[in-house]
């Protein structure tokens, strides 16, 4: 009853084994910045996300 694979989500079985590409620019993501390739892309995503949230709240 100790199956470590049971902990893994089965949502993307056919995903690339090397990891997902950066959601911003599509380059290979780094473990330190997943799911991004760099802090810059992480900041871009964060600002986008905040921007949308602010637009929703101010609407
Ligand atoms: Zn990137």
Tab-separated table of C-alpha atoms and ligand atoms in Angstrom:
chain	number	residue	atom	x	y	z
A	1	UNK	CA	0.000	0.000	0.000
A	2	UNK	CA	2.970	2.245	-0.404
A	3	UNK	CA	2.763	3.348	-3.991
A	4	UNK	CA	4.552	6.670	-4.551
A	5	UNK	CA	2.967	7.022	-7.989
A	6	UNK	CA	-0.404	7.407	-6.299
A	7	UNK	CA	0.670	10.843	-5.131
A	8	UNK	CA	1.148	12.148	-8.648
A	9	UNK	CA	-1.717	13.866	-10.406
A	10	UNK	CA	-2.860	12.113	-13.542
A	11	UNK	CA	-4.029	15.181	-15.395
A	12	UNK	CA	-1.202	15.303	-17.933
A	13	UNK	CA	0.023	11.834	-18.681
A	14	UNK	CA	1.253	12.715	-22.156
A	15	UNK	CA	3.244	15.763	-21.082
A	16	UNK	CA	6.864	16.169	-22.035
A	17	UNK	CA	9.105	14.184	-19.692
A	18	UNK	CA	11.618	17.010	-19.574
A	19	UNK	CA	9.113	19.362	-17.976
A	20	UNK	CA	6.749	21.983	-19.187
A	21	UNK	CA	7.895	24.939	-21.195
A	22	UNK	CA	7.788	28.393	-19.699
A	23	UNK	CA	4.190	29.577	-19.752
A	24	UNK	CA	5.341	33.046	-20.774
A	25	UNK	CA	7.919	32.593	-23.512
A	26	UNK	CA	7.858	28.836	-24.159
A	27	UNK	CA	11.484	28.176	-23.299
A	28	UNK	CA	12.347	25.194	-21.102
A	29	UNK	CA	11.476	26.040	-17.538
A	30	UNK	CA	13.989	25.841	-14.726
A	31	UNK	CA	13.189	23.991	-11.495
A	32	UNK	CA	14.004	27.137	-9.523
A	33	UNK	CA	11.446	29.173	-11.445
A	34	UNK	CA	8.831	26.633	-12.451
A	35	UNK	CA	6.653	26.975	-14.335
A	36	UNK	CA	8.788	29.783	-15.719
A	37	UNK	CA	12.243	29.905	-17.252
A	38	UNK	CA	13.426	32.872	-15.232
A	39	UNK	CA	12.405	35.335	-12.580
A	40	UNK	CA	11.674	37.825	-15.313
A	41	UNK	CA	8.972	35.634	-16.788
A	42	UNK	CA	7.624	34.977	-13.306
A	43	UNK	CA	7.366	38.716	-12.773
A	44	UNK	CA	5.624	39.139	-16.107
A	45	UNK	CA	3.038	36.555	-15.157
A	46	UNK	CA	2.580	38.076	-11.722
A	47	UNK	CA	2.008	41.553	-13.111
A	48	UNK	CA	-0.472	40.171	-15.619
A	49	UNK	CA	-2.328	38.370	-12.920
A	50	UNK	CA	-2.425	41.418	-10.665
A	51	UNK	CA	-3.458	43.581	-13.573
A	52	UNK	CA	-6.457	41.399	-14.309
A	53	UNK	CA	-7.411	41.292	-10.686
A	54	UNK	CA	-7.252	45.036	-10.381
A	55	UNK	CA	-9.338	45.455	-13.506
A	56	UNK	CA	-11.968	43.134	-12.111
A	57	UNK	CA	-12.049	44.884	-8.757
A	58	UNK	CA	-12.246	48.358	-10.248
A	59	UNK	CA	-14.897	47.456	-12.758
B	1	LIG	ZN1	10.181	32.409	-19.982
